[in-house]
GROMACS .gro file of C-alpha atoms in nm:
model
  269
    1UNK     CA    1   0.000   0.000   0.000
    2UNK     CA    2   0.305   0.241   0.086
    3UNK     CA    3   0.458   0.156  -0.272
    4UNK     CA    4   0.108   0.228  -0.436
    5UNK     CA    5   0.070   0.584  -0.217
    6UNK     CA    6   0.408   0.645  -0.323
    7UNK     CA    7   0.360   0.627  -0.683
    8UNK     CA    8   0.006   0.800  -0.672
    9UNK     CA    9   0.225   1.090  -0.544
   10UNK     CA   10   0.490   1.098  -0.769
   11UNK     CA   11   0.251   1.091  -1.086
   12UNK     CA   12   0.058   1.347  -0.957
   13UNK     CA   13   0.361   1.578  -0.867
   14UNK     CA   14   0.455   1.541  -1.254
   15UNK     CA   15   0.153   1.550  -1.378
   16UNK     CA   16   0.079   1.899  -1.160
   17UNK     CA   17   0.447   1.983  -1.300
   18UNK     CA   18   0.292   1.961  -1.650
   19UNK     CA   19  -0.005   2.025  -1.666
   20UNK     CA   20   0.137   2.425  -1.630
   21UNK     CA   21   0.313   2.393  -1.943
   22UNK     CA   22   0.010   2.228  -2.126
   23UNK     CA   23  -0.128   2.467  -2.357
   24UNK     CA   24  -0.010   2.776  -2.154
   25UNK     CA   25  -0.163   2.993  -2.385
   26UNK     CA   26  -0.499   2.882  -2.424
   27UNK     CA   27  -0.739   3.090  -2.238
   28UNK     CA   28  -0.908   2.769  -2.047
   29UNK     CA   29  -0.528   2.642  -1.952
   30UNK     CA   30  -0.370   3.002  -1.860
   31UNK     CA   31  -0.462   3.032  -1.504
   32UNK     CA   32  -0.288   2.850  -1.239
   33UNK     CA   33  -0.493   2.668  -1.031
   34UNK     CA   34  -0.783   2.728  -1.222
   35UNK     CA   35  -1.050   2.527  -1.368
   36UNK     CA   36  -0.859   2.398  -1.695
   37UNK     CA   37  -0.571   2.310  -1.509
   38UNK     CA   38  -0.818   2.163  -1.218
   39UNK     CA   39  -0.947   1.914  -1.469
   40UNK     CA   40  -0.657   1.787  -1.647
   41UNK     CA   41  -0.475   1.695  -1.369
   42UNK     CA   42  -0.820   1.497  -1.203
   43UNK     CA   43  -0.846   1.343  -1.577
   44UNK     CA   44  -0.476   1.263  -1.591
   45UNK     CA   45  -0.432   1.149  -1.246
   46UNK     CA   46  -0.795   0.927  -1.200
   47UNK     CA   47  -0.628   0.755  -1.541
   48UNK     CA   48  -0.226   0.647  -1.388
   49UNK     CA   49  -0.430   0.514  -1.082
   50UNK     CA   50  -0.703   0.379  -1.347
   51UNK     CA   51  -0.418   0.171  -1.573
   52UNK     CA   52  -0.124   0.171  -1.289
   53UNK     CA   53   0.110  -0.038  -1.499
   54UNK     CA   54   0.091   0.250  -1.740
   55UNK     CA   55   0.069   0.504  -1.490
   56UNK     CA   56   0.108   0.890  -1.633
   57UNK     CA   57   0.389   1.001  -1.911
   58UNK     CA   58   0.406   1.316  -2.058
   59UNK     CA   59   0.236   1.342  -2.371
   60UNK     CA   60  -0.098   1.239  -2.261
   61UNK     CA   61  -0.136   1.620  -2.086
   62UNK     CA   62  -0.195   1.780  -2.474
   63UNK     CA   63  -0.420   1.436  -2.540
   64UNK     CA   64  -0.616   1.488  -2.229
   65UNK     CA   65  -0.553   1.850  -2.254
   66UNK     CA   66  -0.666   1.918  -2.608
   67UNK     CA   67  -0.966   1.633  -2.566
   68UNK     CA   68  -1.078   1.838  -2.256
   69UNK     CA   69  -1.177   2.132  -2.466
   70UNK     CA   70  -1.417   1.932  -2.650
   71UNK     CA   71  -1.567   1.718  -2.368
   72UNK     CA   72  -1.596   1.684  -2.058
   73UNK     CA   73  -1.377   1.516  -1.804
   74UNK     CA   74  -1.584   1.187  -1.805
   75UNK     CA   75  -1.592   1.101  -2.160
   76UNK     CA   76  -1.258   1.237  -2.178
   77UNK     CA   77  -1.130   0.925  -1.927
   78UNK     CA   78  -1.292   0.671  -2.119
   79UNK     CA   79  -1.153   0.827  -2.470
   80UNK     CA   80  -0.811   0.806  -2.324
   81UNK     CA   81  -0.867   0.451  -2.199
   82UNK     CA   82  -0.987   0.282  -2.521
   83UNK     CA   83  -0.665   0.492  -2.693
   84UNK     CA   84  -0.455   0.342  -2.479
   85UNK     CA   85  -0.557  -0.026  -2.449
   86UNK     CA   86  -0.795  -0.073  -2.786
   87UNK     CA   87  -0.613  -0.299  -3.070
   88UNK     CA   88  -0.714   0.024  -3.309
   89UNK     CA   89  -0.444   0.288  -3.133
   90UNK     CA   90  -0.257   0.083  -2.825
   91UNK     CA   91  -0.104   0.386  -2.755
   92UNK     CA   92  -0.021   0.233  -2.392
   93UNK     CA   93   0.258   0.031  -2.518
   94UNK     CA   94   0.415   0.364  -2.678
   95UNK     CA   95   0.432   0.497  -2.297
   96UNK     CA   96   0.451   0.194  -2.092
   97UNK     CA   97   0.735   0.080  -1.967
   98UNK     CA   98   0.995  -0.046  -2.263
   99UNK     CA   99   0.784   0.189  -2.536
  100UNK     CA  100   0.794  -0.108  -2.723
  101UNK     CA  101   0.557   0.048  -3.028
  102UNK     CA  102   0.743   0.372  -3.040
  103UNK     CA  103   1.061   0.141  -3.149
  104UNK     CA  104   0.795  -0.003  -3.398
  105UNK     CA  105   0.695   0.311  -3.505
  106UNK     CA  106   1.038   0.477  -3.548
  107UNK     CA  107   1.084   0.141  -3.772
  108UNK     CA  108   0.800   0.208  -3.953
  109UNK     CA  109   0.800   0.575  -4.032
  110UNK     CA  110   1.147   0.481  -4.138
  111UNK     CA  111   1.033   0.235  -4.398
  112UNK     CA  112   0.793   0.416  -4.475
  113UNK     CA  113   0.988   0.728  -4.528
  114UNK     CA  114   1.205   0.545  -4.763
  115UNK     CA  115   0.939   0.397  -4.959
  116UNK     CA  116   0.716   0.729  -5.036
  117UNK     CA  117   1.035   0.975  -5.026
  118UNK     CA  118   1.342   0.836  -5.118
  119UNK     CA  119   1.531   1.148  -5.171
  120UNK     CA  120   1.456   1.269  -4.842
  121UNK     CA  121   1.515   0.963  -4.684
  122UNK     CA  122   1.918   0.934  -4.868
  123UNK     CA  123   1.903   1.286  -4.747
  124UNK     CA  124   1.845   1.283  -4.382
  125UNK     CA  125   2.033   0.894  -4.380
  126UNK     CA  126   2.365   1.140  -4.512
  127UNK     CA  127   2.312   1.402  -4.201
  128UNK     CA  128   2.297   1.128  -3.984
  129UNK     CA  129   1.875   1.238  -3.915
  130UNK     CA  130   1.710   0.867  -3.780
  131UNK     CA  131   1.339   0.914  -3.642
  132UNK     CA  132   1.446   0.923  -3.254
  133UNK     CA  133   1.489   1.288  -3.372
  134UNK     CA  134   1.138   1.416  -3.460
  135UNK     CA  135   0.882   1.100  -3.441
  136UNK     CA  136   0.886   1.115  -3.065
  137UNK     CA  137   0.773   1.448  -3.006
  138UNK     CA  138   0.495   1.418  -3.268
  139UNK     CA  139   0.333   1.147  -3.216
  140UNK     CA  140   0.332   1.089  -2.870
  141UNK     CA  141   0.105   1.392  -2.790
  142UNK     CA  142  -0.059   1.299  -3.093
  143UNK     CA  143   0.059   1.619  -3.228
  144UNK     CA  144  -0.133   1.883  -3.003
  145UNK     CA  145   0.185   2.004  -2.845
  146UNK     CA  146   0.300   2.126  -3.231
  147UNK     CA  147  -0.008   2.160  -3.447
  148UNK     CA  148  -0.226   2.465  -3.456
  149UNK     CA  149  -0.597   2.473  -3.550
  150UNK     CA  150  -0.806   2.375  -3.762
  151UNK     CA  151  -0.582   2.129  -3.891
  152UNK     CA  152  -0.530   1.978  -3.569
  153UNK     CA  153  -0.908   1.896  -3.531
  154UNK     CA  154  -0.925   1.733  -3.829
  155UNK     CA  155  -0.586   1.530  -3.737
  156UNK     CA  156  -0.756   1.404  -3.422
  157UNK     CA  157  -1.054   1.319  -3.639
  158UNK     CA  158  -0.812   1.093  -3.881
  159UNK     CA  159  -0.665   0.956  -3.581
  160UNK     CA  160  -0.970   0.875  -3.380
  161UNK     CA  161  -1.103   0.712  -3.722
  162UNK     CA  162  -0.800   0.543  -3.858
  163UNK     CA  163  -0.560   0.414  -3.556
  164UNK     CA  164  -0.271   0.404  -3.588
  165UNK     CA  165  -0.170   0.306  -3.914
  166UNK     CA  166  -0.289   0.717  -3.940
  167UNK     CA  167  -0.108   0.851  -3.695
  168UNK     CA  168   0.210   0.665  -3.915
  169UNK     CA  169   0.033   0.800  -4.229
  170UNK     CA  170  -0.009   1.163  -4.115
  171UNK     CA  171   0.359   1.187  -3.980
  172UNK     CA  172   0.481   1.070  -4.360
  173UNK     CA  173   0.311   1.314  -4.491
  174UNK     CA  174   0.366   1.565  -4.327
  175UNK     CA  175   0.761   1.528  -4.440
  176UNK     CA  176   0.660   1.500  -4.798
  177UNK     CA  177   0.456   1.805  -4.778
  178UNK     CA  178   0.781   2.007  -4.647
  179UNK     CA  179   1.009   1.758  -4.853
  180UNK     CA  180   1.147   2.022  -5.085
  181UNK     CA  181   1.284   2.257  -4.818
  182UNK     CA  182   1.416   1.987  -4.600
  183UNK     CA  183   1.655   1.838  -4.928
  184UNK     CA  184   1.763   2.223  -4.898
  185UNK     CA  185   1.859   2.207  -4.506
  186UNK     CA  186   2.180   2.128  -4.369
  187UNK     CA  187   2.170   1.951  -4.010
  188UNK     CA  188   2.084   2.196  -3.793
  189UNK     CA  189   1.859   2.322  -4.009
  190UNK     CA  190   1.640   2.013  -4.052
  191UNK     CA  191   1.591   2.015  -3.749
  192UNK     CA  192   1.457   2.301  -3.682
  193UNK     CA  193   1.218   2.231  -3.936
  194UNK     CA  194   1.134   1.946  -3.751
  195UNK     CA  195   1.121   2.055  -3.409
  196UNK     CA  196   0.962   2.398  -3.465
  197UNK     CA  197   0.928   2.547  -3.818
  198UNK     CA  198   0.720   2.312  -4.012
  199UNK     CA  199   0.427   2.392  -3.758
  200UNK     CA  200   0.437   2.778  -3.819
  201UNK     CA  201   0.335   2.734  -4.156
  202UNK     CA  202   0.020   2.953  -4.192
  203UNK     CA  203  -0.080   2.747  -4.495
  204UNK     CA  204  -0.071   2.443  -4.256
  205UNK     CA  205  -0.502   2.313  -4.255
  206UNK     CA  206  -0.694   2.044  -4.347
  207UNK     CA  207  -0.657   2.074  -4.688
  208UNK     CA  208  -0.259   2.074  -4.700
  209UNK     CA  209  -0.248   1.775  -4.471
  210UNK     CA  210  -0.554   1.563  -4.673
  211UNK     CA  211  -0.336   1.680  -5.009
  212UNK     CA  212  -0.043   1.476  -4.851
  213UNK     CA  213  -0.230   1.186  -4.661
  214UNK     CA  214  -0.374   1.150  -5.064
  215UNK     CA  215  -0.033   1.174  -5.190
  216UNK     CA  216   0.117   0.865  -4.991
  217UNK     CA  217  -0.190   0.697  -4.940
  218UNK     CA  218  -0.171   0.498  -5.278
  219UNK     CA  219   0.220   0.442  -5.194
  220UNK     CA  220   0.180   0.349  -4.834
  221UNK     CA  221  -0.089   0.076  -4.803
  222UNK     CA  222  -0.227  -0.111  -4.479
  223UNK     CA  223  -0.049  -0.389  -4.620
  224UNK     CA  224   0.291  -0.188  -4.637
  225UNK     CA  225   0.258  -0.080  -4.244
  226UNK     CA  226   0.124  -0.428  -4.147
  227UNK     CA  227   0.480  -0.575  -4.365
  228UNK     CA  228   0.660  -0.386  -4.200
  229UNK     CA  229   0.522  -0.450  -3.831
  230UNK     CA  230   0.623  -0.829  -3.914
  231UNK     CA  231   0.989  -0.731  -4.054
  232UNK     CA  232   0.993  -0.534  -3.729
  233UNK     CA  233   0.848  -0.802  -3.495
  234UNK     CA  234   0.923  -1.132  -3.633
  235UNK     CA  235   1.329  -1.116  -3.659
  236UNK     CA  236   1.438  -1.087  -3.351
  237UNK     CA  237   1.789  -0.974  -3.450
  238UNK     CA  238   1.702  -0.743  -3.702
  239UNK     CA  239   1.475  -0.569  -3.501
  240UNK     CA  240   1.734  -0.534  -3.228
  241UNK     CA  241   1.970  -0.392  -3.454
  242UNK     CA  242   1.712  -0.157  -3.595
  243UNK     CA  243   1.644  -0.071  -3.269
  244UNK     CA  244   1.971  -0.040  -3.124
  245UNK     CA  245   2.016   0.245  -3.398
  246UNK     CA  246   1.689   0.412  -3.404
  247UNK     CA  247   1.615   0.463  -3.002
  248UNK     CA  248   1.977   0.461  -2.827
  249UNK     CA  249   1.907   0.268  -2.477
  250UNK     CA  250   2.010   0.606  -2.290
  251UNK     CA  251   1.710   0.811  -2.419
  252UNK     CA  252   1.430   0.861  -2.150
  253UNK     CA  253   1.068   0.916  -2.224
  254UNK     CA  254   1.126   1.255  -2.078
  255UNK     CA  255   1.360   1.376  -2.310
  256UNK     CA  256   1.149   1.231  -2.628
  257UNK     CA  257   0.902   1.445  -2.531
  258UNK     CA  258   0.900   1.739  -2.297
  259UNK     CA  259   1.270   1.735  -2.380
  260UNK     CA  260   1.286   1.683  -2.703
  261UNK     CA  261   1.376   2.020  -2.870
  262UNK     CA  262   1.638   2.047  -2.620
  263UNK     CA  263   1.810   1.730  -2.682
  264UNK     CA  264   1.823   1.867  -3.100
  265UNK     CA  265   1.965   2.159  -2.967
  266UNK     CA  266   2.269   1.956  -2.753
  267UNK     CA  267   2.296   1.722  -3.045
  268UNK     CA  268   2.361   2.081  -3.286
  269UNK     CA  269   2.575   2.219  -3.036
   0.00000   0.00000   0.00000
């Protein structure tokens, strides 16, 4: 009971911790204390005790965060709950312990990167640019910690609808809809792309992202994502080589997200 109280206390210290920086500002988020921040942290804290062996990792503050502005805190819950444990999304296994489907995904956005954008993919393999450096702080908020409205309500919507072969899909194309200036960046400079610029784009709605989703779609089939799932899961060796590569065993959930534009930055300088 002791270890359980002690946990408890230790999410909710982080999750108070963040839920400051979550949407700061946001008008419902931009109080301390007040009612925004109030019902994030009940949402986010009534879930770690909900699913312990998950527990609370950053990222799911701009889920909850973002959902919370559309819902209320109930329905909010039980959205995060069938996110994290339905077939469709399991986005627990992204945050629970190991983040065995973020290796999966950093294999398959690679593959998949190669596949729909060679160029690119030569490019960012001569900089030395694997997915570790801009996956992880997409898709583990599911993008509301970079991507501005209205295109981020109709990203959700994709999401919600598509799992998360989508939430693959979406990141792809969102590098083939900035491919051209990222074959023009050196290494510093794609990442700042990455990390920051790409999500100032005032052009950036639904239209530009549903013009690259269409682009790829035709390229990057169920079938594609499923093959490489199997390449990924069913050789053991090549998988931990992959892996070995793509997520160094040193990187912490904390700096892939919350951290993540900071760890670019010490990688530049």
């Amino acid at each position: 009971k002791m270890k359980k109280f002690l946990e408890d206390k230790e999410n909710d210290e982080q999750i108070l911790r963040d839920v400051t920086r979550t949407f700061p500002t946001v008008q419902m988020y931009a109080k301390k204390d007040g009612i925004g921040q109030q019902r994030l942290r009940r949402v986010l804290n009534a879930y770690s005790i909900h699913q312990p062996q998950v527990g609370y990792v950053q990222g799911m503050n701009f889920i909850a965060g973002y959902m919370l502005m559309h819902a209320c805190e109930e329905d909010v819950f039980w959205i995060l709950d069938a996110l994290m444990k339905k077939p469709k999304y399991n986005l627990s296994e992204i945050f629970a312990n190991g983040m065995a489907r973020l290796h999966l995904a950093l294999y398959q956005a690679d593959m998949g990167m190669k596949k729909v954008a060679p160029k690119l993919h030569m490019h960012f393999e001569k900089l030395e640019i694997t997915p570790i450096l801009w996956l992880p702080g997409w898709i583990l908020p599911m993008f509301a910690s970079k991507m501005q409205e209205p295109a981020l309500s109709y990203t959700f919507d994709r999401i919600l609808e598509g799992g998360w072969s989508e939430l693959i899909r979406l990141s792809l194309s969102i590098l083939v809809m900035n491919e051209e200036r990222l074959l023009a960046c050196n290494f510093e400079q794609c990442l700042e792309q990455l990390t920051e610029l790409v999500w100032l784009q005032r052009n950036f709605n639904e239209r530009l992202i549903n013009d690259g989703v269409t682009a790829i779609e035709g390229r990057l089939t169920e079938y594609d994502l499923s093959t490489f799932e199997y390449e990924y899961c069913g050789f053991d060796e090549k998988a931990t080589e992959v892996q070995n590569v793509l997520l160094p065993e040193n990187v912490s959930t904390e700096m892939l997200t919350g951290g993540l534009i900071l760890l670019a930055a010490g990688a530049v300088g």
